[in-house]
Coordinates of C-alpha atoms and ligand atoms in Angstrom, one line a residue:
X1 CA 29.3 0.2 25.0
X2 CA 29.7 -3.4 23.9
X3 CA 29.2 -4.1 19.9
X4 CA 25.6 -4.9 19.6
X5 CA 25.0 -8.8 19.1
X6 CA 22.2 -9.5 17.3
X7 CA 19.1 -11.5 18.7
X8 CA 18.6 -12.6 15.2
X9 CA 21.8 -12.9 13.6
X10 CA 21.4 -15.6 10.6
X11 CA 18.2 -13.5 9.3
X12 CA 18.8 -11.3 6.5
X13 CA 16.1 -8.3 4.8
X14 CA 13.2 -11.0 3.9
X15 CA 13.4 -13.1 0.5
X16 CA 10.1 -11.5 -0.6
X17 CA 11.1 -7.7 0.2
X18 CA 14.6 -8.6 -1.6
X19 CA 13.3 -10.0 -4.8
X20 CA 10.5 -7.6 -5.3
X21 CA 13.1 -4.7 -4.9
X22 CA 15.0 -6.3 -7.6
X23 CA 12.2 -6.7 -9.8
X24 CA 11.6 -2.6 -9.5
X25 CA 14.9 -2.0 -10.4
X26 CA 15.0 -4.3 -13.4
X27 CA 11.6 -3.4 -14.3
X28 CA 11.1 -6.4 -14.5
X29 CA 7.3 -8.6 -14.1
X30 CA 7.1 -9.9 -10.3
X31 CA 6.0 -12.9 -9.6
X32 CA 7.9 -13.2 -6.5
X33 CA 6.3 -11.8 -3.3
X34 CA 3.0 -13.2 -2.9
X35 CA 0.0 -10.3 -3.9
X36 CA -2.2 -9.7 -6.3
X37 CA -2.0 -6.9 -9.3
X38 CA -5.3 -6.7 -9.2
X39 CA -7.9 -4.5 -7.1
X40 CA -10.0 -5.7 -4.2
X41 CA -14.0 -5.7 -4.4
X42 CA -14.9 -2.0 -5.1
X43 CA -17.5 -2.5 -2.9
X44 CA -14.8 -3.0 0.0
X45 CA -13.0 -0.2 -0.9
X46 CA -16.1 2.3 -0.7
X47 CA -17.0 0.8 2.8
X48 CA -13.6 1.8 4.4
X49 CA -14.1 5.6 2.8
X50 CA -17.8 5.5 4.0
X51 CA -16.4 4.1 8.0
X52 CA -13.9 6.7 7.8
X53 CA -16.5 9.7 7.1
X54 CA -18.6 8.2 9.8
X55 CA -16.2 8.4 12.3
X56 CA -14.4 5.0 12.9
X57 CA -11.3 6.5 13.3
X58 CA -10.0 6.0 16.9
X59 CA -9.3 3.1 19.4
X60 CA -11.4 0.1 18.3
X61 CA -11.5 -2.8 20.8
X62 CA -8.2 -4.5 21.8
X63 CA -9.7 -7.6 20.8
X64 CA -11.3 -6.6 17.8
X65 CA -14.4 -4.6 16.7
X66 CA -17.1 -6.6 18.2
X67 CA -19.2 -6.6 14.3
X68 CA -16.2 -7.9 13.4
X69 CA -15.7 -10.5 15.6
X70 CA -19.6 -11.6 15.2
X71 CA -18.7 -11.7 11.5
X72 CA -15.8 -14.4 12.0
X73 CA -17.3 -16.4 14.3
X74 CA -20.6 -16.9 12.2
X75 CA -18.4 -17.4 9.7
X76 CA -16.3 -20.3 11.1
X77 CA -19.2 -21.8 12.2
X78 CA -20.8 -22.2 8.5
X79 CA -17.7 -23.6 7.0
X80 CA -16.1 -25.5 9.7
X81 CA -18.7 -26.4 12.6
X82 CA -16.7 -24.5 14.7
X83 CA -18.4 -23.2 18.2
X84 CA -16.2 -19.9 18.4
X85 CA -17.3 -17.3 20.9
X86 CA -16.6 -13.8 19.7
X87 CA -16.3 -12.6 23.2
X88 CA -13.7 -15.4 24.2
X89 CA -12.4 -16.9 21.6
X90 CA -11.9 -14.9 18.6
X91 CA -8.7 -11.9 18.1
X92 CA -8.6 -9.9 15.1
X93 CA -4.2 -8.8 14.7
X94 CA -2.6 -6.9 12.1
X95 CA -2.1 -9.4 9.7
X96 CA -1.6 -13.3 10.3
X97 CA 1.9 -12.4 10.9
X98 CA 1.1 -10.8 14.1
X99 CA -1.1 -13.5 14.7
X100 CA 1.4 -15.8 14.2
X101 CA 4.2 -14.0 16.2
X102 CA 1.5 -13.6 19.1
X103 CA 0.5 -17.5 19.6
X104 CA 4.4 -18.3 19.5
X105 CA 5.0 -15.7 22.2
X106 CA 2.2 -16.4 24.5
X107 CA 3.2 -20.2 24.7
X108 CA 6.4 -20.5 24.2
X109 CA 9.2 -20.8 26.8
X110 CA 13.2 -20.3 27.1
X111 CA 14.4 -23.9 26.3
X112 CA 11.1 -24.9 24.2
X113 CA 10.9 -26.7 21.2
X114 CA 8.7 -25.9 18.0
X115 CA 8.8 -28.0 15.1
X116 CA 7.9 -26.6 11.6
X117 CA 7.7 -28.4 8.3
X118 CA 10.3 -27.2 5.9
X119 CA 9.9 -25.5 3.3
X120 CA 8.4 -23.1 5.8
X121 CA 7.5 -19.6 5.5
X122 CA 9.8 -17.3 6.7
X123 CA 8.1 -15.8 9.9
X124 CA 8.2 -18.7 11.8
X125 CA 11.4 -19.2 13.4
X126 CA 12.6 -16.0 13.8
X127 CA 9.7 -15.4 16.4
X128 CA 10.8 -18.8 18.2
X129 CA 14.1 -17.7 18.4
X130 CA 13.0 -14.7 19.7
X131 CA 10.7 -17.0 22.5
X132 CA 14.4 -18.3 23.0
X133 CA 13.3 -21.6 21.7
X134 CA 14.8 -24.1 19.7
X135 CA 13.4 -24.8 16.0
X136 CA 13.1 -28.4 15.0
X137 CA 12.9 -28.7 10.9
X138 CA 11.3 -31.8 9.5
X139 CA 11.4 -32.2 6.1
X140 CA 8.2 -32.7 4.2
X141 CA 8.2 -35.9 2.0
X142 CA 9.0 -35.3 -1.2
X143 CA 7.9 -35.2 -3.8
X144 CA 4.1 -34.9 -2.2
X145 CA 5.5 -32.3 0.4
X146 CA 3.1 -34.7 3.1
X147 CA 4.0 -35.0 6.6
X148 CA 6.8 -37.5 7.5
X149 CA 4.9 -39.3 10.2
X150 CA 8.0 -41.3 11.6
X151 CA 10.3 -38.2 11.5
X152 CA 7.7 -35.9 13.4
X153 CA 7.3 -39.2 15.6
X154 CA 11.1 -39.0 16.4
X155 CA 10.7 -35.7 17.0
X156 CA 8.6 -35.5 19.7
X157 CA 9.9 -35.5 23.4
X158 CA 8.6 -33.6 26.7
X159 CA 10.4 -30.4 25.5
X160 CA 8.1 -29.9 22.6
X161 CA 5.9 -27.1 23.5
X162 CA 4.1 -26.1 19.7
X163 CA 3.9 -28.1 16.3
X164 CA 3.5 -25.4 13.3
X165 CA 1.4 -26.6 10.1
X166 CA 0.3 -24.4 7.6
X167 CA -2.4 -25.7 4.9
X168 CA -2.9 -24.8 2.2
X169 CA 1.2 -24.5 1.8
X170 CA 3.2 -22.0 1.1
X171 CA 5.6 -22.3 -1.3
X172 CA 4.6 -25.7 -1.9
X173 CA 0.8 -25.7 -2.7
X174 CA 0.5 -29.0 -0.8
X175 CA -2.9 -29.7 1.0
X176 CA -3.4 -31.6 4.6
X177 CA -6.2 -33.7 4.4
X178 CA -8.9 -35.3 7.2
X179 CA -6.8 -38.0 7.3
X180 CA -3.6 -36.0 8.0
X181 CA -5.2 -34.5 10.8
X182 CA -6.1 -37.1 12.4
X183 CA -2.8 -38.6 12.2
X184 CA -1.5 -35.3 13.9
X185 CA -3.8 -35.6 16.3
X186 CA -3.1 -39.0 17.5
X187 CA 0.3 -39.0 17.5
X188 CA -0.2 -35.4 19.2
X189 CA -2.2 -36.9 21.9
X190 CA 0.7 -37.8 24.5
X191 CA 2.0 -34.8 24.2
X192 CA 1.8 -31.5 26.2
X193 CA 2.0 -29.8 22.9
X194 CA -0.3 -27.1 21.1
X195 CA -0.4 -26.7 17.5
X196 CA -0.2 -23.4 15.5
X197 CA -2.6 -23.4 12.1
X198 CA -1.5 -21.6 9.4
X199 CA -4.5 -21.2 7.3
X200 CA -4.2 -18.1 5.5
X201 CA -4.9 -19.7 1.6
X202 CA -8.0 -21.1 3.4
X203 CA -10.0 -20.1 0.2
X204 CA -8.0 -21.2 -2.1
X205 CA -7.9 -24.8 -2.4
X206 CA -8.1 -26.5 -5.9
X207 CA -10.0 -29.6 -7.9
X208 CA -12.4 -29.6 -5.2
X209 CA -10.4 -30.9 -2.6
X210 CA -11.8 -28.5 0.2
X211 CA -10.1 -27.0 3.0
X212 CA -9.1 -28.9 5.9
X213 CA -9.0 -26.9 9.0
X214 CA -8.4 -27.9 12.2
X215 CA -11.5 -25.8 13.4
X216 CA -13.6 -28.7 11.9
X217 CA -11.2 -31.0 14.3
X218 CA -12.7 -31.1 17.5
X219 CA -9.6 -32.7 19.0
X220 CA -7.4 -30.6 17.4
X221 CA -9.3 -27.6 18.2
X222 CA -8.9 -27.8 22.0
X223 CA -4.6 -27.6 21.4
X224 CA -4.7 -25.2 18.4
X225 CA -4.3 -21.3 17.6
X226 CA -5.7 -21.1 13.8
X227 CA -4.6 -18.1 11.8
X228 CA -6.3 -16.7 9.0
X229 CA -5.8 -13.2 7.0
X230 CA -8.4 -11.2 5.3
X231 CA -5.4 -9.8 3.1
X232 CA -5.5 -12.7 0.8
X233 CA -9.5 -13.8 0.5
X234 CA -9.7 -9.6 -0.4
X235 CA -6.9 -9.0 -2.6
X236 CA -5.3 -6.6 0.2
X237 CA -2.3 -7.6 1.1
X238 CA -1.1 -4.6 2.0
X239 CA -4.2 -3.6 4.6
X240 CA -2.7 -6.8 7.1
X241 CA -5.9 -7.9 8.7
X242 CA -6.1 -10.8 10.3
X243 CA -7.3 -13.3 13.1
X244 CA -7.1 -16.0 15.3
X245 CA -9.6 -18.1 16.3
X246 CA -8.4 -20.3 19.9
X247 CA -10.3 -21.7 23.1
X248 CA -10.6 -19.3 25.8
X249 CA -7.9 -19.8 28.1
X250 CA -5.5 -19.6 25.1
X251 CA -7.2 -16.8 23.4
X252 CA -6.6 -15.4 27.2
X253 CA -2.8 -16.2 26.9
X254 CA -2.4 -15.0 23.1
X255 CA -4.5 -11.2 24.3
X256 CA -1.9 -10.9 26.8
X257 CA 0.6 -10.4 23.4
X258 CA -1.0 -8.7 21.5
X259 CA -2.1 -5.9 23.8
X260 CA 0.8 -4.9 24.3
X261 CA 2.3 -5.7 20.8
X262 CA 0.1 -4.0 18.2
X263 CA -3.2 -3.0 20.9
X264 CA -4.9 -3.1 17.9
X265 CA -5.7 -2.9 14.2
X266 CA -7.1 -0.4 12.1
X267 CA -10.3 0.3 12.8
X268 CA -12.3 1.5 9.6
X269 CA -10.6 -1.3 7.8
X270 CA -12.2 -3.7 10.4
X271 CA -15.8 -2.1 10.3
X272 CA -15.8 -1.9 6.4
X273 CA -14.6 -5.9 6.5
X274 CA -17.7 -6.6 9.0
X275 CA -20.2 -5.0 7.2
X276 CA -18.7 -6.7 3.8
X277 CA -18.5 -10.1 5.3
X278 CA -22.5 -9.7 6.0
X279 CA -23.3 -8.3 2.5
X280 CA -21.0 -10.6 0.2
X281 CA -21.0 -13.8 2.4
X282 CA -20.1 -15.3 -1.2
X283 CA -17.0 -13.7 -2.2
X284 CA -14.9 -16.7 -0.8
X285 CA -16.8 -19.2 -2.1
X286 CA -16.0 -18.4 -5.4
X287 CA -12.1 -18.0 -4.7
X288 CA -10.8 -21.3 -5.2
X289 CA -12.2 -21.2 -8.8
X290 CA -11.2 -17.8 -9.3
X291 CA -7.6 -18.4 -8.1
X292 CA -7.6 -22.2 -10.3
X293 CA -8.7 -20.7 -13.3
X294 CA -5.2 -18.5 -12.9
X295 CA -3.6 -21.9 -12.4
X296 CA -4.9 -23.7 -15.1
X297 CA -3.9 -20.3 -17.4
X298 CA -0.4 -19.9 -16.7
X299 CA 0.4 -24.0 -16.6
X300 CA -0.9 -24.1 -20.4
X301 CA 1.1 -21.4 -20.9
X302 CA 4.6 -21.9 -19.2
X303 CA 3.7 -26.0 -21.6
X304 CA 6.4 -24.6 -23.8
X305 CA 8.9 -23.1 -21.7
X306 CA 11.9 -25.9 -20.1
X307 CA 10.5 -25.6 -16.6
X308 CA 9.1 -28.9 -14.9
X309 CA 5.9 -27.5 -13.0
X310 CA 5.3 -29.4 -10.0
X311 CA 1.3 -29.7 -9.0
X312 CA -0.4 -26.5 -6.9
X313 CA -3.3 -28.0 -5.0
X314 CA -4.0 -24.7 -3.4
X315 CA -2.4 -21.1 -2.6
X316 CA -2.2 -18.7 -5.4
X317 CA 1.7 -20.2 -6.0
X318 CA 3.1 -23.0 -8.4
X319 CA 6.8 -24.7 -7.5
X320 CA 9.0 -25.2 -10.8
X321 CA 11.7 -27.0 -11.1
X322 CA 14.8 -25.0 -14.0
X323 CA 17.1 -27.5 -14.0
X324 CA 16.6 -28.2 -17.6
X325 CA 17.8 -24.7 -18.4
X326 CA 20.6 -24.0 -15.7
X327 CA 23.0 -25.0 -13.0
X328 CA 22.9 -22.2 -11.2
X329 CA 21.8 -22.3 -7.7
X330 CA 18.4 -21.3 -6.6
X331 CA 18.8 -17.7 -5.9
X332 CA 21.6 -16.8 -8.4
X333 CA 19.1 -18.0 -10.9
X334 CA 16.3 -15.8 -9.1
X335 CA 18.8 -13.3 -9.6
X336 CA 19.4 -13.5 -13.2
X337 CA 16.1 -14.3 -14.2
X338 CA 14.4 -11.2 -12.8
X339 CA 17.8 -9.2 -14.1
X340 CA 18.7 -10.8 -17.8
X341 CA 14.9 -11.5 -18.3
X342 CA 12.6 -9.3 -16.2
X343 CA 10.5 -12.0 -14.6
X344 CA 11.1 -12.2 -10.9
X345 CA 10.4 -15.4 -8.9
X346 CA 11.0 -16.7 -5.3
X347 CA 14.0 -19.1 -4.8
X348 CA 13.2 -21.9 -2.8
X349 CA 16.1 -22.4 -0.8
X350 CA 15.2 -19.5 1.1
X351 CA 12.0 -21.4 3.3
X352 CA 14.8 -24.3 4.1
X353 CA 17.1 -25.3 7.2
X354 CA 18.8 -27.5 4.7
X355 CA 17.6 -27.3 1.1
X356 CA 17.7 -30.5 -0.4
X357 CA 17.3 -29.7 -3.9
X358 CA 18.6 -26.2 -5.6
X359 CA 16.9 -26.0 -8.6
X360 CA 13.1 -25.4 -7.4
X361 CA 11.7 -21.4 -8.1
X362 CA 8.2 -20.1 -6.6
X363 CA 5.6 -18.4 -9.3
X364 CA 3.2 -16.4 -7.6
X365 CA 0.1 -16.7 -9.9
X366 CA -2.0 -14.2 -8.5
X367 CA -2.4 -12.0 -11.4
X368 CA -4.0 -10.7 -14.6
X369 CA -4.3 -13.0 -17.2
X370 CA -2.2 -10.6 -19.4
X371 CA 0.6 -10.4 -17.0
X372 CA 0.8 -14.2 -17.0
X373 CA 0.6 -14.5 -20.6
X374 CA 3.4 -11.8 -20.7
X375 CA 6.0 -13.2 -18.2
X376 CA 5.2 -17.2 -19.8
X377 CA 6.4 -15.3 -23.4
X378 CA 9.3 -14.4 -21.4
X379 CA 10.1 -17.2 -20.2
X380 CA 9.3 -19.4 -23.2
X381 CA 12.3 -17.8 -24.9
X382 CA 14.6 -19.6 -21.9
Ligands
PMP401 N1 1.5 -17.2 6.5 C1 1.7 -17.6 5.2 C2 1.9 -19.0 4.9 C3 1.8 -16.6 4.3 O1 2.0 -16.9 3.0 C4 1.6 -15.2 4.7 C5 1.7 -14.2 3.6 N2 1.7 -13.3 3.4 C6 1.4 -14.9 6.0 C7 1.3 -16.0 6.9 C8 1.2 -13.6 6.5 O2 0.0 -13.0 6.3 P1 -0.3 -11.5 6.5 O3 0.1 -10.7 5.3 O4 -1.8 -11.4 6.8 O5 0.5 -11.1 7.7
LIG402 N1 3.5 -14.2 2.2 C1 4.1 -13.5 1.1 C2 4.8 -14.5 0.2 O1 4.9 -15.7 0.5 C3 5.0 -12.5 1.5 C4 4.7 -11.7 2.6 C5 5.9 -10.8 3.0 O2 6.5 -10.2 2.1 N2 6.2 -10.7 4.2 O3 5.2 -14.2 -0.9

């Protein structure tokens, strides 16, 4: 046999599973890998035993349990005016990853192009690789982290098959606005070209600026796979229940995936989130608050520490730039932070082709109060 060559040979064990590793064996507080330390919605939790006792333990639907689905689509309609059929147009995956991984494969060609926005999260080009497409990084603007108009414009040629936003924006916590959309969708409009919608941090979007998705573009809508994931609006991360929402004859081309990729998802997990969704309809509505009041906490109290915090407009994470307290590159100071003083964090360089600046870390904020307060005391002696 010939040495194996690798289909993805510049990709590494993940960022996230790398630095919360590290933080386990320094003991240290993580604040890297995106999840919560907190519990999701008892309530949630007792509906999943209760669906388990009742039986809703084998094959559920390839598509999704149908409650499910109904669920999600009344649900899209209410916040975005969207017209999704749950028979046609709606596919509950494991996660958004496998959402994501799914739209990339049923769409993309040998010889493709996708372009992606960089920073961008990590699952992104590996699957276009993987399409045996070619990824196209535009840098966002700094220091907004907007959408460089005249650099996507450049971009575009007959080749380009998919354009990849993701809004709210992770690691950045940058927000696409109407106005942005738009934009995309004109310049868009020439184009043979779909677009992939990240929108997993859909519910958490700060000072009332309201989530923009392009479900509430009707133009956009036609050309688009949007992405959610239950994982975050629950605090269960680790369940990886998600969905995507599409037009027919793309939700027709994205099935085709994931039947043969996952099937399914786990099916008492997907009853117990239906029957939630029609009991607490609310529970998202008060996530953005929820999530800003974290914000707000550990900004007041990183105020005496040397790091520059750059502004979160949404997500549950907050950029901040160290150079004030070292040289060291992005992920030796990841290193040495979560080693010499037990507070792990994500280095930014990791979600660039080229990463322009070297001194920017990732805070996830999606924690206690106390664990905030405790890593900020940490990090005030820096
Ligand atoms: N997209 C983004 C931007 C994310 O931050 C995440 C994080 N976990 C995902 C997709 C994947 O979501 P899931 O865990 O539901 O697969
Ligand atoms: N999305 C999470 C983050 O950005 C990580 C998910 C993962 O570990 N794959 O931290």
């Amino acid at each position: 046999m010939q040495p194996l060559t690798s289909k993805l040979p510049g990709v590494g064990t993940t960022i996230f599973t790398t630095m919360s590793h590290l933080a386990e064996e320094f003991g240290a507080i993580n604040l890297s890998q995106g999840f919560p330390d907190f519990q999701p919605p008892a309530q949630l939790l007792d509906l999943v035993t209760e669906h388990m006792h009742r039986g809703h333990n084998q094959y559920p639907p390839m598509a999704g349990v149908e409650a499910l689905r109904e669920q999600i689509a009344a649900k899209v309609a209410a916040l975005y005016g969207a017209d999704a059929d749950p028979v046609t147009d709606i596919t509950v995956t494991s996660g958004a990853t496998e959402a994501l991984f799914c739209a990339i494969h049923s769409i993309v060609r040998a010889g493709d192009e996708v372009v992606v926005f960089d920073p961008a999260y990590d699952s992104y080009e590996p699957a276009v690789t993987l399409a045996g497409a070619k990824t196209i990084h535009i840098p966002l603007r700094s220091p907004s982290f907007g959408i460089d108009w005249g650099r996507l414009t450049a971009a575009l040629n007959e080749r380009t098959r998919l354009v990849i936003i993701n809004t709210p924006h992770n690691p950045t916590g940058s927000v696409l606005l109407r106005e942005d959309l738009d934009r995309l969708a004109s310049t868009l409009s020439t184009y043979d070209c779909y677009v992939l919608s990240d929108e997993v941090y859909e519910h958490i979007v700060f000072d009332d600026l309201g989530h923009t998705s392009v479900l509430a573009h009707p133009e956009l809508a036609e050309r688009s796979f949007a992405v959610f994931s239950f994982g975050k609006t629950y605090h269960a991360t680790g369940w990886k229940v998600g969905y995507c929402v599409a037009p027919g004859p793309l939700t027709a081309e994205f099935r085709r995936v994931h039947q043969f990729n996952t099937f399914t998802t786990v099916t008492p997990l997907q009853f117990a989130l239906a029957d939630y969704l029609q009991r607490c309809p609310e529970h998202h509505l008060g996530l953005s608050d929820f999530y800003q009041r974290k914000r707000d906490y550990f900004l007041e109290a990183m105020r005496d520490t040397r790091f520059v915090m750059k502004p979160s407009r949404g997500t549950y994470f907050q950029l901040a730039d160290y150079s004030e307290i070292s040289d060291l590159p992005d992920e030796k100071f990841a290193r040495w932070l979560t080693e010499a003083h037990k507070v792990a964090v994500i280095p930014v360089s990791a979600f660039y082709d080229e990463p322009p600046d070297r001194r920017i870390v990732r805070f996830c904020f999606a924690k206690e109060l106390e664990t905030l307060e405790e890593a900020a005391q940490r990090l005030r002696a820096l």
